[in-house]
């Protein structure tokens, strides 16, 4: 099969009806983007307060059914604050997956906490409830109903699964393990806007969740993010902390704790609102491409990743699993040399210098996927 990627490359080109460069994912601006941006400029409210910020937050609540949605400057900042609100303190530990984008680990480190990198499941490519359970059985103990790592004597304060490429992790199983050990779950839902687990929007099953609206995500605000939670009190606190922790007053400036300027500018919120109006149609369009890919790759005997039972995926970045590293390298070379962009999945977090000292398990599945998973062009074809 080694030299057989030509037909695959040709198929991808035929799907996008071009011989020119096909990027992995491009945004599509087909709605009210320009109208809302001009309205924002005319209003002079281009910065950190404005009508579109409020509207964006309500839209996020409607889409996800979360009680509170909070606009923030980017997804990473959203995750950082979500962890703080989940009770993560300096020197605590946070369990997460070794196979993820670096922002997941960074958000933990920004809280001066220690990430612990655990294995993923082969099917979801996200944090494995079994790996979490095994790690805790071996390393943790309860002290006054608080989970501690026996070996490091640190509190295990939170667990942060990430829904890789928009495919939800096994949330019920993960929540039940974390519940048993009294560990708060914060979902890195940066990639999974529009993805559902058993009918519930990703990000709403943990205590908090955060999304990204970066330019490469399923919809974009240029740069931006959102925190969601069903806990009203935590939601109010999230808004407060991300807007400099200022006590409301008509003219006095008083801040009673260390807050952040993580506000999403109204300009970006305007773009986000216009994009969210098209979220469903963009995802439906991507799902059509996924169907085409699925039947093509089935005929080639190549494993194209599709949504699992009981989930709905947004198909943010679509991917194939190749036989081994040599096949993967060949596909990456042939496709990128032929105007079809492809990219390997991330390197495991412990390979990065700032995280190579962190605790981790064997990561058997993560190592397997790291060598085989490749993203292919996934843009909506509008
Ligand atoms: C995109 C992304 C983020 C961060 O979002 P930004 O808006 O770029 O800060 C966090 N986690 C994951 C898994 C992501 O893919």
PDB file of C-alpha atoms and ligand atoms in Angstrom, residues 73-79 100-104 162-164 188-191 210-217 223-225 316 346, ligand 1:
ATOM      1  CA  UNK A  73      -9.802  36.869  25.501  1.00  0.00           C
ATOM      2  CA  UNK A  74      -8.813  33.353  24.398  1.00  0.00           C
ATOM      3  CA  UNK A  75      -9.331  29.714  25.216  1.00  0.00           C
ATOM      4  CA  UNK A  76      -6.123  29.352  27.199  1.00  0.00           C
ATOM      5  CA  UNK A  77      -7.099  32.200  29.529  1.00  0.00           C
ATOM      6  CA  UNK A  78     -10.518  30.595  29.892  1.00  0.00           C
ATOM      7  CA  UNK A  79      -8.968  27.299  30.971  1.00  0.00           C
ATOM      8  CA  UNK A 100      -3.026  17.236  23.781  1.00  0.00           C
ATOM      9  CA  UNK A 101      -2.283  20.723  22.527  1.00  0.00           C
ATOM     10  CA  UNK A 102       0.201  22.528  24.778  1.00  0.00           C
ATOM     11  CA  UNK A 103      -2.406  25.057  25.997  1.00  0.00           C
ATOM     12  CA  UNK A 104      -4.045  22.383  28.184  1.00  0.00           C
ATOM     13  CA  UNK A 162      -9.685  17.393  26.393  1.00  0.00           C
ATOM     14  CA  UNK A 163     -12.084  16.420  23.594  1.00  0.00           C
ATOM     15  CA  UNK A 164      -9.554  15.788  20.852  1.00  0.00           C
ATOM     16  CA  UNK A 188     -10.957  21.548  27.897  1.00  0.00           C
ATOM     17  CA  UNK A 189     -13.675  21.905  25.269  1.00  0.00           C
ATOM     18  CA  UNK A 190     -11.563  24.270  23.148  1.00  0.00           C
ATOM     19  CA  UNK A 191     -11.971  22.015  20.105  1.00  0.00           C
ATOM     20  CA  UNK A 210     -13.843  26.396  28.226  1.00  0.00           C
ATOM     21  CA  UNK A 211     -13.961  26.936  24.460  1.00  0.00           C
ATOM     22  CA  UNK A 212     -11.639  28.630  21.992  1.00  0.00           C
ATOM     23  CA  UNK A 213     -12.636  30.946  19.150  1.00  0.00           C
ATOM     24  CA  UNK A 214      -9.166  31.137  17.640  1.00  0.00           C
ATOM     25  CA  UNK A 215      -8.936  31.474  13.863  1.00  0.00           C
ATOM     26  CA  UNK A 216      -8.404  27.760  13.245  1.00  0.00           C
ATOM     27  CA  UNK A 217     -11.308  26.517  15.370  1.00  0.00           C
ATOM     28  CA  UNK A 223      -9.057  35.398  18.953  1.00  0.00           C
ATOM     29  CA  UNK A 224     -11.343  34.633  21.845  1.00  0.00           C
ATOM     30  CA  UNK A 225     -12.720  32.143  24.275  1.00  0.00           C
ATOM     31  CA  UNK A 316     -13.421  20.142  13.705  1.00  0.00           C
ATOM     32  CA  UNK A 346       0.788  16.690  18.695  1.00  0.00           C
TER      33      UNK A 346
HETATM   34  C1  LIG B   1      -7.085  25.888  20.655  1.00  0.00           C
HETATM   35  C2  LIG B   1      -6.899  25.153  21.925  1.00  0.00           C
HETATM   36  C3  LIG B   1      -6.749  25.801  23.167  1.00  0.00           C
HETATM   37  C4  LIG B   1      -6.483  27.256  23.348  1.00  0.00           C
HETATM   38  O1  LIG B   1      -7.249  28.144  22.727  1.00  0.00           O
HETATM   39  P1  LIG B   1      -6.682  29.597  22.348  1.00  0.00           P
HETATM   40  O2  LIG B   1      -7.939  30.327  22.087  1.00  0.00           O
HETATM   41  O3  LIG B   1      -5.815  29.446  21.156  1.00  0.00           O
HETATM   42  O4  LIG B   1      -5.965  30.118  23.551  1.00  0.00           O
HETATM   43  C5  LIG B   1      -6.710  25.051  24.318  1.00  0.00           C
HETATM   44  N1  LIG B   1      -6.774  23.720  24.278  1.00  0.00           N
HETATM   45  C6  LIG B   1      -6.880  23.056  23.117  1.00  0.00           C
HETATM   46  C7  LIG B   1      -6.930  21.582  23.151  1.00  0.00           C
HETATM   47  C8  LIG B   1      -6.932  23.736  21.901  1.00  0.00           C
HETATM   48  O5  LIG B   1      -6.998  23.055  20.761  1.00  0.00           O
END
